[in-house]
C-alpha cells in the first residue's frame, strides 16, 4: 500500500503537472503512423520544404516542376505523423525510501504524467526494482497509482541494463532516481536512451545525501547492501564527501551527454519549490500549458 | 633562555591531556546512520583502527588546538618568569631625613655621591624616599630637608622594596652605620656622618616666667649659653647611658619671648631655642563644691581663676545645667575600688593618669556618658559632650592624696581650655602639630622663613616644620628642634655597608610572561571555535 504521505505527494505532483505540458522532442526517428506531427522530414501527406536531390532519395518525391524550371533536381520534404509514448521509470530501491526521496520522486512522476496527459501523450509508470515493474494503474491518473514500495535491496542498474530494451520504442523516457550506486553510468544511460526519442534522467537527492549533517564518529550503513564504513566526520571529511559527489555528478553528466540524454537534479526536501523545472524547461521537455504552440 | 617557574605545581594541570585524549578516543565510538550508498563515503580517508600496518595516528585539528590551549594554560598558571632584556635596573634612594644629617655637610655629601652613582650606571626608574618619621616618596632631592626629629629607615626601606618591586636596588643615604651587618644583595648602605662633638639644646620648657633648659654635651667642651635671664639660675648635670651629659638649667626670664643660643658647632639645628610665654588667659572656674582638695588641685595648675559670675567651667556636686561642667558625685555607701582600672587612653582626660595603688571609693551604678575610667565595669569618670562626671567618695579613697588627683584636674582644665580661642600650646617641638582655635573664619599662617598660607577656622592644625616663631593670625607659637638622639653625633659614621651583588647587577630581573601564554591560548581557543563552526556550517 502506498502511504498517506506518498499519496499526498502524488496528488501535489499531479496538481502541478496539470498546468504544464510535455513538449515533443526535436529529434524523432521515423516510425509508423501516429497522430502527432514529427519535425523530421519524411514521407507524409503534408509538404514542408525542398532540398537538393541526394542519391538514395525516393524518386517519387522529386519535384519535377522545379526541375522543369531550373534543371535542378530537388526533392520535397514532408512532416511525418508520430505519437510519442511516455515511459516514467522510478527507482524502487531502498535508498529511495530514505528521507523524503520517495515522496519527491512520486511527485515528479505524477507531474510528468499530468503534463503528458495535457500533451495527449500516453504514458506508463513503472518501478525499477529487480525488474521493470509496471505499477498498478500506472497508465491511469496518478491518483490511482497503487502498491508502490521502495524496498528493493539492490540497485536499478541490473534491471535497466537487462530490460530497458522492453521499453516502448521511440518513447520519451524519464528515469527518476538518486543515482547512488557503484558502477559506470554510461551503460545505464545508453540503455535508457537506446531507441528513445528523448531521455531524461532526474536525480533526486536527499538533503542528507547532498550535505550530511554529521560530526564525530559514525558507522554509515548502506541501506541496500548493509555494508558499512566507520567514518570520523569532520570538516576535512565533509570536503572529501563533497568532492566525491561532484565527481559522481560529472560522471553522470558526461554519460548522459554521450547518450544524448538530459540530466536534471533536485533536492527531495525542496522539490515543492523546484521540481527540476528549470532543467526540464531548458531542455524543452516541459513547458507551461498556456504557452503551448 | 630557560624560564623560571614560580608555581611548578600548576603543571599538574597537564594531567588534563590524557583526559583530552580519552575524550577523543571515546568520541571515536561510532554511532550508526543509514545512508543511500557507500560510494561517496568510500572517498573519505579513514584513520586505521588497527592492524599490522602502521599508519600515522590521525587526530583532528581541534584536538591539537585543545592540547595547545591546555599546555599553555598550565604553563601560564605555573608563573613563568623570563629574564628581562633591559639592562637598566630600578633604583630607590632612601634619604635619612633626620636633623643630624645637617651636621658636617652629610646631606650634601650624600647627594653628590648619589649623583655620581647615577652617572656610573643606568638605572630606570629612579625613585626617592624621604625617611622621616613617616617615609614618603618625592620627585627629587629638593624635598630632602633633613628637618625630622626622627628617621624610620626600616620603614622607608620596606616601602622602597615593596613599591619598586623585587628587582629594584636600594641605596640608603644616612649618617650612621646599620644596626646589623648587610650581606651582598639589593641594599647598599652609605653613611656620610662623622663622630663630631656637639653641644645642643635637647629640652626646653616654659611656665610663666620660669624656663627649663636641657643642654646635651659630649665632653669638656666649653659651652656658653646666651640668653637674657634674671634671678636665680639653677644648674644640674646628669650623665645618660651612652655617655651623653645633660646639663639642666632653670631660669627666671622676663615677660615676652625668650631665646637662648649656643656657640656654633658641628650642628646648628640645636644651638637655638625660643620659648614664648603662654598668653592664654586663665580659665574661669566656678567652684560650687566644698572640697579643698579640688580647689588646691585647680590652683596648682596655675591656669585657673575662680570666678562664680562668668565661669567657663563649673565644678559642682549637684546636677548641673551649665554648658561646661564637672559633676563630682560624692555618694556614699559605695565600694572602695582598688583596680584594675580600665582607662581610655585616647581621651584627653587620661593624659599622664596613673592609678596604680589607688583606692577609689565610689557608689555603684550606671553613669551617663562615655566612660573614661572604670573599675571593672563600674564607671568612675565619664564624659558626656561638655559635661564630665566623677564618682568619688573621699571617705574611702586615697585618690585625692595621689599625684593622679592634680593630674586629673589638670587634664580637665586643659580639656576645657582647648575649646577656647587661641593656641593650645605656646611652644611645640619641630615636626609636631600646633592646634589653634580661631575667632575668625580664616587666618594667615606665617612661618619662620616668612612664607605664608591661609587656614580656615574655627580650628586649625599647623604642622611646625621649621624651628622659630610661627604666627597664626593674632597668635604666635615657638617651634624648637629638641631631639637628644640627633644632637648626639658621637655615633655617626662614614662608610659603605652592603653591596649590590653581581647577580643583581648582571641579571636584568625577571618578567612574568604568563600573559603572553594566555594570549596564545586565547588565540588557540578562537581558532578552535572557528574550526568547529566551519565544520558545523558545512
mmCIF file of C-alpha atoms in Angstrom, chain B residues 191-321:
data_model
loop_
_atom_site.group_PDB
_atom_site.id
_atom_site.type_symbol
_atom_site.label_atom_id
_atom_site.label_comp_id
_atom_site.label_asym_id
_atom_site.label_seq_id
_atom_site.Cartn_x
_atom_site.Cartn_y
_atom_site.Cartn_z
ATOM 1 C CA UNK B 191 76.863 56.836 55.572
ATOM 2 C CA UNK B 192 78.338 60.336 55.452
ATOM 3 C CA UNK B 193 78.378 61.252 59.120
ATOM 4 C CA UNK B 194 81.279 61.884 61.415
ATOM 5 C CA UNK B 195 81.551 61.373 65.189
ATOM 6 C CA UNK B 196 81.626 65.078 65.918
ATOM 7 C CA UNK B 197 81.434 66.724 69.264
ATOM 8 C CA UNK B 198 78.256 68.662 69.536
ATOM 9 C CA UNK B 199 76.509 70.800 72.089
ATOM 10 C CA UNK B 200 72.848 71.402 71.724
ATOM 11 C CA UNK B 201 69.554 72.005 73.386
ATOM 12 C CA UNK B 202 67.626 68.806 73.848
ATOM 13 C CA UNK B 203 64.755 70.072 76.008
ATOM 14 C CA UNK B 204 63.169 73.450 76.653
ATOM 15 C CA UNK B 205 60.007 74.305 78.532
ATOM 16 C CA UNK B 206 58.481 77.465 79.913
ATOM 17 C CA UNK B 207 55.922 78.015 82.596
ATOM 18 C CA UNK B 208 55.106 81.611 83.130
ATOM 19 C CA UNK B 209 58.426 83.275 83.657
ATOM 20 C CA UNK B 210 60.232 80.074 84.550
ATOM 21 C CA UNK B 211 62.258 78.401 81.856
ATOM 22 C CA UNK B 212 63.791 74.918 81.921
ATOM 23 C CA UNK B 213 66.591 74.143 79.502
ATOM 24 C CA UNK B 214 68.472 70.923 78.979
ATOM 25 C CA UNK B 215 71.733 71.019 77.100
ATOM 26 C CA UNK B 216 73.455 67.904 75.868
ATOM 27 C CA UNK B 217 77.250 67.860 75.731
ATOM 28 C CA UNK B 218 79.639 65.137 74.904
ATOM 29 C CA UNK B 219 82.887 66.268 76.532
ATOM 30 C CA UNK B 220 84.531 69.019 78.420
ATOM 31 C CA UNK B 221 83.904 71.318 75.559
ATOM 32 C CA UNK B 222 83.314 74.712 76.961
ATOM 33 C CA UNK B 223 79.869 75.980 76.474
ATOM 34 C CA UNK B 224 78.278 79.288 76.733
ATOM 35 C CA UNK B 225 74.634 79.910 76.839
ATOM 36 C CA UNK B 226 73.457 83.299 75.732
ATOM 37 C CA UNK B 227 70.078 84.438 76.752
ATOM 38 C CA UNK B 228 68.510 87.033 78.939
ATOM 39 C CA UNK B 229 67.636 85.855 82.354
ATOM 40 C CA UNK B 230 67.197 87.251 85.703
ATOM 41 C CA UNK B 231 67.049 85.950 89.093
ATOM 42 C CA UNK B 232 68.412 82.671 90.279
ATOM 43 C CA UNK B 233 69.866 80.142 87.843
ATOM 44 C CA UNK B 234 69.751 76.520 88.856
ATOM 45 C CA UNK B 235 72.280 74.277 87.275
ATOM 46 C CA UNK B 236 72.462 70.492 87.414
ATOM 47 C CA UNK B 237 74.175 67.848 85.412
ATOM 48 C CA UNK B 238 73.390 64.212 84.713
ATOM 49 C CA UNK B 239 75.025 61.584 82.585
ATOM 50 C CA UNK B 240 72.851 59.353 80.480
ATOM 51 C CA UNK B 241 73.711 55.831 79.460
ATOM 52 C CA UNK B 242 75.833 56.092 76.344
ATOM 53 C CA UNK B 243 77.951 58.908 77.651
ATOM 54 C CA UNK B 244 75.717 61.863 76.855
ATOM 55 C CA UNK B 245 75.873 64.501 79.535
ATOM 56 C CA UNK B 246 72.738 66.518 80.089
ATOM 57 C CA UNK B 247 73.058 69.821 81.793
ATOM 58 C CA UNK B 248 69.819 71.253 83.099
ATOM 59 C CA UNK B 249 69.270 74.914 83.725
ATOM 60 C CA UNK B 250 66.275 76.580 85.281
ATOM 61 C CA UNK B 251 65.949 80.278 84.733
ATOM 62 C CA UNK B 252 63.661 83.107 85.577
ATOM 63 C CA UNK B 253 63.029 85.149 82.498
ATOM 64 C CA UNK B 254 61.201 88.369 81.838
ATOM 65 C CA UNK B 255 57.932 88.580 80.013
ATOM 66 C CA UNK B 256 57.995 88.120 76.306
ATOM 67 C CA UNK B 257 59.738 85.637 74.055
ATOM 68 C CA UNK B 258 62.838 84.061 75.483
ATOM 69 C CA UNK B 259 65.637 82.997 73.191
ATOM 70 C CA UNK B 260 68.716 81.038 74.147
ATOM 71 C CA UNK B 261 71.662 80.246 71.868
ATOM 72 C CA UNK B 262 74.820 78.209 71.984
ATOM 73 C CA UNK B 263 78.116 78.650 70.211
ATOM 74 C CA UNK B 264 78.299 77.487 66.659
ATOM 75 C CA UNK B 265 79.478 73.942 66.383
ATOM 76 C CA UNK B 266 79.050 70.863 64.240
ATOM 77 C CA UNK B 267 75.272 71.019 64.242
ATOM 78 C CA UNK B 268 73.419 74.286 64.124
ATOM 79 C CA UNK B 269 69.884 72.980 64.433
ATOM 80 C CA UNK B 270 70.161 72.523 68.218
ATOM 81 C CA UNK B 271 72.024 75.751 69.057
ATOM 82 C CA UNK B 272 68.948 77.881 69.489
ATOM 83 C CA UNK B 273 65.660 77.686 71.324
ATOM 84 C CA UNK B 274 62.903 80.181 71.522
ATOM 85 C CA UNK B 275 60.235 79.962 74.172
ATOM 86 C CA UNK B 276 57.110 82.062 74.042
ATOM 87 C CA UNK B 277 55.066 82.779 77.146
ATOM 88 C CA UNK B 278 51.749 81.113 77.416
ATOM 89 C CA UNK B 279 49.395 84.040 76.873
ATOM 90 C CA UNK B 280 46.255 82.117 77.323
ATOM 91 C CA UNK B 281 44.076 83.767 79.961
ATOM 92 C CA UNK B 282 43.354 81.647 82.982
ATOM 93 C CA UNK B 283 40.274 79.507 82.835
ATOM 94 C CA UNK B 284 37.395 80.941 84.771
ATOM 95 C CA UNK B 285 36.109 78.245 87.039
ATOM 96 C CA UNK B 286 33.132 78.372 89.346
ATOM 97 C CA UNK B 287 33.825 76.063 92.248
ATOM 98 C CA UNK B 288 30.469 75.126 93.676
ATOM 99 C CA UNK B 289 31.551 72.233 95.790
ATOM 100 C CA UNK B 290 33.024 72.327 99.215
ATOM 101 C CA UNK B 291 36.146 70.345 98.601
ATOM 102 C CA UNK B 292 39.508 71.839 99.451
ATOM 103 C CA UNK B 293 41.373 69.164 97.544
ATOM 104 C CA UNK B 294 39.616 70.136 94.357
ATOM 105 C CA UNK B 295 40.379 73.761 94.906
ATOM 106 C CA UNK B 296 44.038 73.118 95.635
ATOM 107 C CA UNK B 297 44.335 70.892 92.569
ATOM 108 C CA UNK B 298 42.800 73.571 90.392
ATOM 109 C CA UNK B 299 45.019 76.295 91.747
ATOM 110 C CA UNK B 300 48.092 74.096 91.290
ATOM 111 C CA UNK B 301 47.540 74.202 87.548
ATOM 112 C CA UNK B 302 48.238 77.956 87.566
ATOM 113 C CA UNK B 303 45.798 78.095 84.727
ATOM 114 C CA UNK B 304 42.650 78.751 86.664
ATOM 115 C CA UNK B 305 40.975 81.683 88.264
ATOM 116 C CA UNK B 306 37.921 81.197 90.403
ATOM 117 C CA UNK B 307 35.016 83.160 89.040
ATOM 118 C CA UNK B 308 31.491 82.369 90.019
ATOM 119 C CA UNK B 309 29.978 85.149 87.874
ATOM 120 C CA UNK B 310 31.159 84.372 84.369
ATOM 121 C CA UNK B 311 32.562 80.903 84.641
ATOM 122 C CA UNK B 312 33.858 78.997 81.700
ATOM 123 C CA UNK B 313 33.713 75.779 83.700
ATOM 124 C CA UNK B 314 31.510 74.904 86.645
ATOM 125 C CA UNK B 315 32.595 72.361 89.210
ATOM 126 C CA UNK B 316 29.685 71.201 91.301
ATOM 127 C CA UNK B 317 28.444 68.293 93.280
ATOM 128 C CA UNK B 318 24.875 68.651 92.020
ATOM 129 C CA UNK B 319 23.320 68.009 88.707
ATOM 130 C CA UNK B 320 24.235 70.983 86.594
ATOM 131 C CA UNK B 321 22.534 72.712 83.742
#
